[in-house]
Amino acid sequence: MAAMEEWAFPTRYDQDYLPDPDSPYWFPVRETMDPAERDAAVLVRLREVMEYAYSTSDFYKTKWDAAGLKPADITSFEAFEQVPVVTKAEMRESQATHPPFGDYLCCDESEVHHIHGTSGTTGAPTAFALGRRDWEVIADNQARILWGMGVRPGDTVFVAALFSLYLGSWGAMTAAERLRCRVLPFGAGAQGMTARAVTWLARVKPAAFYATPSYALRLAEVAEAEKIDPREFGLKVMFFSGEPGASVPSVRQAIEDSFGATVIDCGTMAEMTPFMSASATAGTPDGMLLWQDIVWHEVCDPDSFRTVPYGSEGTPVYTHLERTSQPMIRLASNDLTRWVMEDNPCGRTYPKLPEGVYGRIDDMIHIRGENVYPTEVDNYLRQVEHYGGEHQIVVRRTGSMDEMIVRAECTLPDGERSEFERSTGSGLQSLLGVRVTFESVDARSLERAEHKSRRVVDEREHTKRG
Ligand code: 8LH
């Protein structure tokens, strides 16, 4: 086995490197090596990252001292699985007592190059500090993943996501710049911007496009309303992150049909930037591969945080292998997925999430003993004839009973919807195994997402979040 390319910690990549233009891989060795050999190298790296975090942050030192473990103890993955997970609540607490970045900032504040954060709509915001060297490494990591998606130097990359605190847009932009692409940082969210995006896409005809899946569907609707066929944009690759969608079969199909481009799912969490470390490739376009030499991804039992066997479902737990500013070591995602290890058509020897990330544990609707994933409703409705493209799920308690109301748009006139309502309602009920009150509303009457969609309104007191 040849040596792993640029495998050193702290990482510094050659900023002029580009792969052989005919190679599907950026780093052929790291991407296609025997997974057992890669895992052995990762285990050494995990110890190095832990040594670094232990010696540079009170947060990790206190946490691991309390758990009675030292970085030097991490001589096996079984030992690593004993490392307590980091939660978002702990980070919020750390930032409250050590503003603004918390005591898990492992570099000097003068090294901080970008500050991003959570929107703070559901509580105190969290700040993400990204070091100067980390930013460069992130760009390199994600340029490598874009290469895997089939994006090439000289391609125009249209970034249609919020340019603000959100890291998705910036991460896509810096990666495309490193790949020597032309970036069009269009953004999203301002009034009238979607119609302008249609004009720009039709004029510039970019090769690649980045957004949330909901936003791509919204864009297709706006284009169609303006009598422009989104296929005329000539897009080759559309890559998505931020929410489930690109791996939800009917959503993926709707995007592919509208735009005629390859749909790629990617994305972990903003804290985990390079967030594209879970990503499909041009040769393995379905699901997401876990690029284990960039970020160590575990799929774990949500109670014990021990990894579950391949083939099983669990919650992703992430560890940075190359970050030095705010390295996350066993960050609990609270999401749900299933992982497998099989031969990937693209030749990369990474594990895979065949159905992507289905959703967040706390977005799953628990109703009368059943668990309902909002994505199941989305996937079903998109296959129904006369569905108008948007819906809402309301869960409320009436007396002692929980009730689920699905309100979906319908393209038929008001007087002609009884069969649509009857068959869609009963179809949903048998799919989900719970009673559903189904209502239709006019097409285009529900709000469209400019960013991530929020379709569930849970009015029950006991599930309300702070
Ligand atoms: C996803 C996915 C996906 C994210 N499939 N669910 O966009 C990537 C980063 C920048 C991001 O969105 O970070 P943020 O705002 O911290 O949100 C992370 C959550 O978003 C994550 O825990 C998931 O619930 C969701 N998510 N990408 C399904 N491809």
Short mmCIF file of C-alpha atoms and ligand atoms in Angstrom, two decimals:
data_model
loop_
_atom_site.label_atom_id
_atom_site.label_comp_id
_atom_site.label_asym_id
_atom_site.label_seq_id
_atom_site.Cartn_x
_atom_site.Cartn_y
_atom_site.Cartn_z
CA MET A 1 0.00 0.00 0.00
CA ALA A 2 1.36 3.42 -0.98
CA ALA A 3 1.57 6.08 1.74
CA MET A 4 -1.62 7.99 2.54
CA GLU A 5 -1.46 11.39 0.88
CA GLU A 6 -0.77 14.39 3.17
CA TRP A 7 -1.58 12.41 6.29
CA ALA A 8 -0.18 14.54 9.11
CA PHE A 9 -1.54 16.34 12.13
CA PRO A 10 -1.84 19.31 12.36
CA THR A 11 -2.82 19.15 8.71
CA ARG A 12 -1.55 21.53 6.08
CA TYR A 13 -2.42 20.81 2.47
CA ASP A 14 -0.48 21.91 -0.58
CA GLN A 15 -2.69 24.70 -1.86
CA ASP A 16 -1.57 24.20 -5.46
CA TYR A 17 -2.32 20.50 -5.64
CA LEU A 18 -4.90 19.28 -8.13
CA PRO A 19 -5.36 15.62 -9.08
CA ASP A 20 -4.68 14.10 -12.45
CA PRO A 21 -7.61 15.38 -14.58
CA ASP A 22 -8.54 11.81 -15.56
CA SER A 23 -8.63 10.52 -11.99
CA PRO A 24 -12.04 10.20 -10.30
CA TYR A 25 -10.18 10.54 -6.98
CA TRP A 26 -8.48 13.53 -5.40
CA PHE A 27 -6.42 11.30 -3.12
CA PRO A 28 -6.47 7.82 -4.72
CA VAL A 29 -4.78 6.08 -1.78
CA ARG A 30 -6.83 7.60 1.02
CA GLU A 31 -10.08 7.05 -0.86
CA THR A 32 -9.62 3.47 -2.05
CA MET A 33 -7.35 1.84 0.55
CA ASP A 34 -8.18 -1.24 2.57
CA PRO A 35 -10.61 0.07 5.21
CA ALA A 36 -8.86 -1.87 7.98
CA GLU A 37 -5.58 -0.10 7.17
CA ARG A 38 -7.34 3.25 7.07
CA ASP A 39 -9.01 2.54 10.40
CA ALA A 40 -5.63 1.71 11.94
CA ALA A 41 -4.28 5.09 10.82
CA VAL A 42 -7.42 6.84 12.06
CA LEU A 43 -7.06 5.26 15.50
CA VAL A 44 -3.60 6.79 15.87
CA ARG A 45 -5.01 10.11 14.67
CA LEU A 46 -7.88 9.99 17.17
CA ARG A 47 -5.32 9.74 19.94
CA GLU A 48 -3.36 12.67 18.48
CA VAL A 49 -6.46 14.84 18.20
CA MET A 50 -7.42 13.94 21.76
CA GLU A 51 -3.91 14.73 23.07
CA TYR A 52 -4.16 18.09 21.33
CA ALA A 53 -7.64 18.87 22.72
CA TYR A 54 -6.72 17.67 26.21
CA SER A 55 -3.69 19.92 26.38
CA THR A 56 -5.33 23.00 24.84
CA SER A 57 -8.86 23.12 26.31
CA ASP A 58 -10.28 23.04 29.81
CA PHE A 59 -13.54 21.71 28.39
CA TYR A 60 -12.10 18.42 27.18
CA LYS A 61 -9.63 18.09 30.05
CA THR A 62 -12.40 18.47 32.65
CA LYS A 63 -14.78 16.19 30.76
CA TRP A 64 -12.30 13.38 30.28
CA ASP A 65 -10.77 13.68 33.76
CA ALA A 66 -14.28 13.28 35.17
CA ALA A 67 -14.75 10.16 33.03
CA GLY A 68 -11.38 8.83 34.25
CA LEU A 69 -9.79 8.58 30.84
CA LYS A 70 -6.71 9.96 29.16
CA PRO A 71 -5.97 10.28 25.43
CA ALA A 72 -3.19 7.69 25.81
CA ASP A 73 -5.84 5.11 26.82
CA ILE A 74 -7.34 5.19 23.33
CA THR A 75 -5.60 2.15 21.92
CA SER A 76 -8.71 0.56 20.34
CA PHE A 77 -12.04 1.65 18.91
CA GLU A 78 -13.73 -0.06 21.86
CA ALA A 79 -11.81 2.34 24.12
CA PHE A 80 -12.75 5.28 21.90
CA GLU A 81 -16.44 4.38 22.23
CA GLN A 82 -16.14 4.97 25.98
CA VAL A 83 -15.28 8.62 25.38
CA PRO A 84 -18.36 10.55 26.53
CA VAL A 85 -20.21 12.34 23.76
CA VAL A 86 -20.34 16.11 23.48
CA THR A 87 -23.84 17.58 23.42
CA LYS A 88 -25.11 20.86 22.07
CA ALA A 89 -26.31 21.74 25.58
CA GLU A 90 -22.74 21.41 26.92
CA MET A 91 -21.45 23.72 24.20
CA ARG A 92 -24.12 26.32 24.96
CA GLU A 93 -23.23 26.12 28.63
CA SER A 94 -19.51 26.43 27.89
CA GLN A 95 -20.15 29.52 25.76
CA ALA A 96 -22.34 31.05 28.47
CA THR A 97 -19.53 30.74 31.01
CA HIS A 98 -16.66 31.41 28.58
CA PRO A 99 -18.02 33.80 25.96
CA PRO A 100 -17.95 34.02 23.07
CA PHE A 101 -16.40 30.72 21.90
CA GLY A 102 -16.50 28.51 25.01
CA ASP A 103 -13.62 26.74 26.71
CA TYR A 104 -13.44 24.19 23.90
CA LEU A 105 -11.67 26.73 21.71
CA CYS A 106 -8.32 24.97 21.32
CA CYS A 107 -6.43 27.69 19.45
CA ASP A 108 -5.51 31.25 20.27
CA GLU A 109 -8.37 33.71 19.65
CA SER A 110 -6.09 35.57 17.23
CA GLU A 111 -6.13 32.49 14.96
CA VAL A 112 -9.96 32.74 14.52
CA HIS A 113 -10.62 33.58 10.89
CA HIS A 114 -14.41 33.21 10.53
CA ILE A 115 -17.26 33.32 13.04
CA HIS A 116 -20.49 31.57 12.17
CA GLY A 117 -23.32 30.36 14.34
CA THR A 118 -26.74 28.91 14.87
CA SER A 119 -29.66 31.16 14.06
CA GLY A 120 -30.72 31.23 17.72
CA THR A 121 -34.42 31.08 16.83
CA THR A 122 -35.07 28.37 19.43
CA GLY A 123 -32.71 29.49 22.20
CA ALA A 124 -29.36 31.12 22.80
CA PRO A 125 -27.21 31.10 19.64
CA THR A 126 -23.97 29.11 19.53
CA ALA A 127 -20.87 30.63 17.94
CA PHE A 128 -18.61 28.60 15.69
CA ALA A 129 -14.98 29.76 15.59
CA LEU A 130 -13.04 28.59 12.57
CA GLY A 131 -9.27 29.02 12.62
CA ARG A 132 -7.32 30.38 9.66
CA ARG A 133 -5.50 27.12 9.02
CA ASP A 134 -8.73 25.15 9.60
CA TRP A 135 -10.50 27.25 6.97
CA GLU A 136 -7.83 26.34 4.45
CA VAL A 137 -8.02 22.66 5.40
CA ILE A 138 -11.85 22.73 5.21
CA ALA A 139 -11.62 24.21 1.72
CA ASP A 140 -9.23 21.46 0.72
CA ASN A 141 -11.33 18.66 2.26
CA GLN A 142 -14.48 19.87 0.57
CA ALA A 143 -12.78 20.60 -2.77
CA ARG A 144 -11.76 16.95 -2.66
CA ILE A 145 -15.37 15.90 -2.06
CA LEU A 146 -16.65 18.19 -4.83
CA TRP A 147 -14.11 16.56 -7.13
CA GLY A 148 -15.65 13.22 -6.14
CA MET A 149 -19.07 14.61 -7.12
CA GLY A 150 -17.73 15.38 -10.58
CA VAL A 151 -17.20 19.14 -10.20
CA ARG A 152 -14.05 20.31 -12.02
CA PRO A 153 -11.82 23.40 -12.20
CA GLY A 154 -13.43 26.04 -14.38
CA ASP A 155 -16.98 24.90 -13.61
CA THR A 156 -19.32 27.60 -12.40
CA VAL A 157 -20.83 26.78 -9.00
CA PHE A 158 -24.05 28.57 -8.10
CA VAL A 159 -24.51 28.84 -4.32
CA ALA A 160 -28.18 29.44 -3.55
CA ALA A 161 -28.15 29.36 0.25
CA LEU A 162 -28.14 32.02 2.97
CA PHE A 163 -24.84 33.89 3.26
CA SER A 164 -24.91 34.82 6.89
CA LEU A 165 -24.31 32.76 10.01
CA TYR A 166 -25.13 29.57 8.06
CA LEU A 167 -21.99 27.60 7.25
CA GLY A 168 -23.44 25.62 4.36
CA SER A 169 -23.14 28.40 1.79
CA TRP A 170 -19.68 29.51 2.94
CA GLY A 171 -18.42 25.94 3.05
CA ALA A 172 -19.59 25.32 -0.50
CA MET A 173 -18.07 28.58 -1.66
CA THR A 174 -14.64 28.11 -0.14
CA ALA A 175 -14.48 24.53 -1.47
CA ALA A 176 -15.37 25.64 -4.99
CA GLU A 177 -12.75 28.40 -4.81
CA ARG A 178 -10.08 25.90 -3.76
CA LEU A 179 -11.12 23.68 -6.66
CA ARG A 180 -10.44 26.63 -9.00
CA CYS A 181 -14.10 26.88 -9.95
CA ARG A 182 -15.96 30.08 -10.68
CA VAL A 183 -18.25 30.78 -7.75
CA LEU A 184 -21.52 32.63 -8.03
CA PRO A 185 -22.37 33.33 -4.36
CA PHE A 186 -25.97 34.15 -5.14
CA GLY A 187 -27.38 33.62 -1.66
CA ALA A 188 -31.07 33.20 -0.78
CA GLY A 189 -33.73 34.56 1.49
CA ALA A 190 -34.20 38.16 0.34
CA GLN A 191 -37.46 39.25 -1.21
CA GLY A 192 -37.76 38.51 -4.93
CA MET A 193 -34.46 36.67 -4.93
CA THR A 194 -35.81 33.36 -6.20
CA ALA A 195 -37.13 34.93 -9.39
CA ARG A 196 -33.77 36.64 -9.84
CA ALA A 197 -32.02 33.31 -9.30
CA VAL A 198 -34.03 31.91 -12.21
CA THR A 199 -32.84 34.76 -14.43
CA TRP A 200 -29.21 34.29 -13.40
CA LEU A 201 -29.28 30.51 -13.78
CA ALA A 202 -30.77 30.83 -17.25
CA ARG A 203 -28.13 33.40 -18.22
CA VAL A 204 -24.99 31.94 -16.64
CA LYS A 205 -25.81 28.23 -17.06
CA PRO A 206 -23.64 26.97 -14.18
CA ALA A 207 -22.37 23.40 -14.03
CA ALA A 208 -23.07 22.93 -10.32
CA PHE A 209 -25.64 24.17 -7.84
CA TYR A 210 -25.80 24.10 -4.04
CA ALA A 211 -28.86 24.71 -1.84
CA THR A 212 -31.26 22.93 0.47
CA PRO A 213 -33.52 20.41 -1.32
CA SER A 214 -36.67 22.37 -0.36
CA TYR A 215 -35.22 25.45 -1.96
CA ALA A 216 -34.48 23.64 -5.23
CA LEU A 217 -38.12 22.55 -5.44
CA ARG A 218 -39.26 26.09 -4.72
CA LEU A 219 -36.93 27.39 -7.42
CA ALA A 220 -38.38 24.90 -9.93
CA GLU A 221 -41.90 26.14 -9.12
CA VAL A 222 -40.90 29.76 -9.60
CA ALA A 223 -39.16 28.93 -12.89
CA GLU A 224 -42.16 27.04 -14.15
CA ALA A 225 -44.48 29.92 -13.17
CA GLU A 226 -42.26 32.13 -15.34
CA LYS A 227 -42.51 29.59 -18.19
CA ILE A 228 -38.84 28.68 -17.94
CA ASP A 229 -37.92 25.00 -17.99
CA PRO A 230 -35.27 24.46 -15.26
CA ARG A 231 -33.60 21.92 -17.56
CA GLU A 232 -32.53 24.88 -19.68
CA PHE A 233 -30.15 25.91 -16.88
CA GLY A 234 -27.99 23.01 -18.08
CA LEU A 235 -26.93 21.98 -14.57
CA LYS A 236 -24.71 18.91 -14.32
CA VAL A 237 -24.52 18.37 -10.55
CA MET A 238 -26.80 19.59 -7.78
CA PHE A 239 -25.52 19.01 -4.27
CA PHE A 240 -27.66 19.49 -1.23
CA SER A 241 -27.32 19.62 2.52
CA GLY A 242 -29.10 20.99 5.53
CA GLU A 243 -32.14 18.71 5.75
CA PRO A 244 -33.43 15.36 4.51
CA GLY A 245 -34.57 15.46 0.89
CA ALA A 246 -31.83 14.50 -1.54
CA SER A 247 -32.07 10.89 -0.25
CA VAL A 248 -35.89 10.86 0.04
CA PRO A 249 -36.76 8.94 -3.13
CA SER A 250 -39.67 11.02 -4.42
CA VAL A 251 -38.04 14.34 -3.50
CA ARG A 252 -34.85 13.29 -5.27
CA GLN A 253 -36.87 12.17 -8.29
CA ALA A 254 -38.78 15.46 -8.40
CA ILE A 255 -35.49 17.43 -8.41
CA GLU A 256 -33.92 15.18 -11.03
CA ASP A 257 -37.02 15.41 -13.23
CA SER A 258 -37.24 19.18 -12.93
CA PHE A 259 -33.58 20.02 -13.50
CA GLY A 260 -32.22 16.99 -15.35
CA ALA A 261 -29.08 17.00 -13.17
CA THR A 262 -27.37 14.45 -10.92
CA VAL A 263 -28.58 14.90 -7.34
CA ILE A 264 -26.00 14.49 -4.58
CA ASP A 265 -26.78 14.36 -0.88
CA CYS A 266 -24.24 15.59 1.65
CA GLY A 267 -24.03 17.14 5.08
CA THR A 268 -23.45 16.46 8.74
CA MET A 269 -23.62 19.49 11.08
CA ALA A 270 -22.28 23.03 11.05
CA GLU A 271 -20.06 22.27 14.07
CA MET A 272 -18.57 19.46 12.03
CA THR A 273 -17.51 21.59 9.07
CA PRO A 274 -16.05 20.19 6.72
CA PHE A 275 -19.73 19.19 6.84
CA MET A 276 -19.54 17.47 3.44
CA SER A 277 -17.61 14.56 4.98
CA ALA A 278 -20.81 12.54 4.51
CA SER A 279 -21.43 12.79 0.78
CA ALA A 280 -22.39 10.83 -2.31
CA THR A 281 -20.12 10.79 -5.36
CA ALA A 282 -20.58 10.84 -9.13
CA GLY A 283 -19.92 7.09 -9.24
CA THR A 284 -22.02 6.31 -6.16
CA PRO A 285 -24.72 8.97 -6.42
CA ASP A 286 -27.23 7.44 -3.99
CA GLY A 287 -27.08 7.78 -0.19
CA MET A 288 -23.94 9.24 1.40
CA LEU A 289 -20.44 7.83 1.81
CA LEU A 290 -18.65 8.49 5.09
CA TRP A 291 -15.24 9.91 4.20
CA GLN A 292 -13.65 8.38 7.27
CA ASP A 293 -10.20 9.92 6.87
CA ILE A 294 -11.61 13.47 7.11
CA VAL A 295 -14.12 13.05 9.90
CA TRP A 296 -14.57 9.85 11.89
CA HIS A 297 -18.27 8.92 11.66
CA GLU A 298 -19.81 6.41 14.03
CA VAL A 299 -23.43 5.26 13.95
CA CYS A 300 -24.38 4.57 17.56
CA ASP A 301 -27.10 3.35 19.82
CA PRO A 302 -28.76 6.61 20.98
CA ASP A 303 -28.65 5.58 24.65
CA SER A 304 -25.27 3.91 25.08
CA PHE A 305 -23.40 5.72 22.26
CA ARG A 306 -21.68 2.46 21.33
CA THR A 307 -21.51 1.79 17.60
CA VAL A 308 -24.18 -0.45 16.11
CA PRO A 309 -23.21 -3.16 13.60
CA TYR A 310 -23.29 -2.36 9.86
CA GLY A 311 -26.82 -2.85 8.58
CA SER A 312 -28.35 -1.31 11.72
CA GLU A 313 -29.95 2.02 12.49
CA GLY A 314 -28.59 4.50 15.01
CA THR A 315 -27.54 8.07 15.58
CA PRO A 316 -24.43 9.58 13.99
CA VAL A 317 -21.59 10.61 16.32
CA TYR A 318 -18.83 12.66 14.71
CA THR A 319 -15.15 13.33 15.43
CA HIS A 320 -12.91 15.77 13.62
CA LEU A 321 -9.59 14.41 12.42
CA GLU A 322 -8.15 17.64 11.05
CA ARG A 323 -9.70 20.60 12.91
CA THR A 324 -7.67 22.50 15.49
CA SER A 325 -9.86 25.52 16.38
CA GLN A 326 -12.97 23.91 17.87
CA PRO A 327 -12.37 20.21 17.25
CA MET A 328 -15.44 18.14 17.99
CA ILE A 329 -14.66 14.82 19.61
CA ARG A 330 -17.67 12.50 19.64
CA LEU A 331 -20.29 15.12 18.92
CA ALA A 332 -23.79 13.64 19.32
CA SER A 333 -25.93 14.63 16.33
CA ASN A 334 -29.38 13.55 17.54
CA ASP A 335 -30.10 12.47 13.97
CA LEU A 336 -31.14 9.05 12.70
CA THR A 337 -29.62 6.93 9.97
CA ARG A 338 -28.57 3.41 8.97
CA TRP A 339 -25.09 2.44 7.82
CA VAL A 340 -23.72 -0.38 5.68
CA MET A 341 -20.32 -1.47 4.42
CA GLU A 342 -20.46 -2.74 0.87
CA ASP A 343 -18.59 -2.36 -2.43
CA ASN A 344 -19.25 1.12 -3.78
CA PRO A 345 -19.45 1.45 -7.57
CA CYS A 346 -17.11 4.48 -7.39
CA GLY A 347 -14.38 2.31 -5.82
CA ARG A 348 -14.15 4.28 -2.58
CA THR A 349 -13.88 1.99 0.41
CA TYR A 350 -15.98 4.04 2.78
CA PRO A 351 -19.08 2.94 4.71
CA LYS A 352 -22.35 4.27 3.38
CA LEU A 353 -25.67 5.66 4.62
CA PRO A 354 -27.91 4.17 1.90
CA GLU A 355 -30.97 6.22 2.90
CA GLY A 356 -29.00 9.31 3.95
CA VAL A 357 -29.93 10.88 7.29
CA TYR A 358 -33.69 10.42 7.75
CA GLY A 359 -34.22 13.17 10.25
CA ARG A 360 -33.70 14.30 13.79
CA ILE A 361 -34.68 12.14 16.74
CA ASP A 362 -36.64 15.04 18.22
CA ASP A 363 -38.51 15.67 14.96
CA MET A 364 -39.84 12.14 14.92
CA ILE A 365 -43.53 12.25 15.84
CA HIS A 366 -44.50 9.86 18.62
CA ILE A 367 -48.21 9.34 18.35
CA ARG A 368 -50.28 6.62 19.97
CA GLY A 369 -47.37 4.26 20.27
CA GLU A 370 -46.16 4.74 16.70
CA ASN A 371 -43.16 6.66 15.40
CA VAL A 372 -43.76 8.74 12.30
CA TYR A 373 -40.94 10.30 10.33
CA PRO A 374 -42.03 13.53 8.64
CA THR A 375 -39.98 12.45 5.58
CA GLU A 376 -42.31 9.43 5.11
CA VAL A 377 -45.23 11.82 4.67
CA ASP A 378 -43.21 13.96 2.25
CA ASN A 379 -42.12 10.92 0.25
CA TYR A 380 -45.69 9.63 0.02
CA LEU A 381 -47.40 12.90 -0.94
CA ARG A 382 -44.95 13.64 -3.71
CA GLN A 383 -46.11 10.50 -5.49
CA VAL A 384 -49.79 11.45 -5.32
CA GLU A 385 -51.41 12.84 -8.45
CA HIS A 386 -52.68 16.41 -8.03
CA TYR A 387 -50.48 17.04 -4.97
CA GLY A 388 -49.68 20.76 -4.99
CA GLY A 389 -46.10 20.50 -3.67
CA GLU A 390 -46.33 21.54 -0.02
CA HIS A 391 -47.92 20.27 3.18
CA GLN A 392 -48.09 20.71 6.91
CA ILE A 393 -48.39 18.19 9.73
CA VAL A 394 -50.17 19.33 12.87
CA VAL A 395 -50.16 17.16 15.97
CA ARG A 396 -52.46 18.14 18.79
CA ARG A 397 -54.11 16.66 21.86
CA THR A 398 -57.90 16.63 21.88
CA GLY A 399 -59.15 15.38 25.25
CA SER A 400 -56.90 12.44 26.05
CA MET A 401 -56.19 11.53 22.43
CA ASP A 402 -53.38 12.69 20.17
CA GLU A 403 -54.53 13.67 16.74
CA MET A 404 -52.51 14.05 13.56
CA ILE A 405 -53.75 16.39 10.86
CA VAL A 406 -52.06 16.44 7.47
CA ARG A 407 -52.90 19.44 5.36
CA ALA A 408 -51.73 19.10 1.78
CA GLU A 409 -51.99 21.31 -1.25
CA CYS A 410 -54.10 20.07 -4.14
CA THR A 411 -54.04 21.32 -7.71
CA LEU A 412 -57.72 20.45 -8.31
CA PRO A 413 -60.50 23.04 -7.92
CA ASP A 414 -62.22 23.10 -4.54
CA GLY A 415 -65.35 21.19 -5.61
CA GLU A 416 -63.43 18.30 -7.19
CA ARG A 417 -61.22 17.15 -4.38
CA SER A 418 -63.27 14.53 -2.55
CA GLU A 419 -61.59 11.53 -4.22
CA PHE A 420 -58.12 13.10 -3.73
CA GLU A 421 -58.89 13.61 -0.04
CA ARG A 422 -60.35 10.15 0.48
CA SER A 423 -57.63 8.17 -1.25
CA THR A 424 -54.67 10.25 -0.02
CA GLY A 425 -55.97 10.22 3.55
CA SER A 426 -56.48 6.46 3.58
CA GLY A 427 -53.15 5.87 1.81
CA LEU A 428 -51.32 7.88 4.45
CA GLN A 429 -53.16 6.11 7.23
CA SER A 430 -52.18 2.66 6.04
CA LEU A 431 -48.57 3.76 5.40
CA LEU A 432 -48.11 5.31 8.83
CA GLY A 433 -50.30 2.98 10.87
CA VAL A 434 -51.97 5.85 12.71
CA ARG A 435 -55.26 7.64 12.20
CA VAL A 436 -54.81 10.74 10.08
CA THR A 437 -57.23 13.60 9.57
CA PHE A 438 -56.48 14.67 6.03
CA GLU A 439 -57.38 18.07 4.64
CA SER A 440 -56.68 19.63 1.27
CA VAL A 441 -55.86 23.28 0.69
CA ASP A 442 -55.30 25.29 -2.48
CA ALA A 443 -52.08 24.84 -4.40
CA ARG A 444 -49.48 27.53 -3.56
CA SER A 445 -51.32 28.44 -0.35
CA LEU A 446 -48.73 27.08 2.12
CA GLU A 447 -45.46 28.82 2.79
CA ARG A 448 -42.36 27.65 0.89
CA ALA A 449 -39.00 27.34 2.60
CA GLU A 450 -36.20 29.67 1.61
CA HIS A 451 -33.84 27.61 3.78
CA LYS A 452 -34.76 24.46 5.70
CA SER A 453 -38.43 23.51 5.73
CA ARG A 454 -40.39 23.22 8.96
CA ARG A 455 -43.51 21.27 8.21
CA VAL A 456 -44.39 19.89 11.63
CA VAL A 457 -46.42 21.88 14.13
CA ASP A 458 -46.62 19.89 17.36
CA GLU A 459 -49.12 21.61 19.61
CA ARG A 460 -48.89 19.06 22.45
CA GLU A 461 -47.59 20.57 25.69
CA HIS A 462 -45.30 17.69 26.66
CA THR A 463 -43.31 17.77 23.42
CA LYS A 464 -42.79 21.51 23.30
CA ARG A 465 -39.14 22.43 23.11
CA GLY A 466 -37.56 25.33 24.99
C1 8LH B 1 -29.39 16.85 7.21
C2 8LH B 1 -28.49 16.85 6.13
C3 8LH B 1 -28.69 15.87 5.11
C4 8LH B 1 -27.91 18.45 7.45
N1 8LH B 1 -29.71 15.00 5.26
N2 8LH B 1 -30.38 15.96 7.32
O1 8LH B 1 -25.81 21.81 5.65
C5 8LH B 1 -24.84 21.23 6.45
C6 8LH B 1 -24.60 22.02 7.67
C7 8LH B 1 -23.98 23.34 7.31
C8 8LH B 1 -25.90 22.24 8.40
O2 8LH B 1 -27.00 22.24 7.88
O3 8LH B 1 -25.67 22.38 9.67
P1 8LH B 1 -26.71 22.76 10.79
O4 8LH B 1 -27.43 24.01 10.43
O5 8LH B 1 -25.93 22.69 12.05
O6 8LH B 1 -27.77 21.60 10.77
C9 8LH B 1 -27.39 20.29 11.00
C10 8LH B 1 -28.59 19.39 10.94
O7 8LH B 1 -29.20 19.51 9.66
C11 8LH B 1 -28.22 17.94 11.08
O8 8LH B 1 -28.10 17.58 12.43
C12 8LH B 1 -29.38 17.28 10.37
O9 8LH B 1 -30.51 17.22 11.20
C13 8LH B 1 -29.68 18.24 9.23
N3 8LH B 1 -28.99 17.86 8.01
N4 8LH B 1 -27.59 17.84 6.30
C14 8LH B 1 -30.53 15.06 6.34
N5 8LH B 1 -27.90 15.80 4.05
#
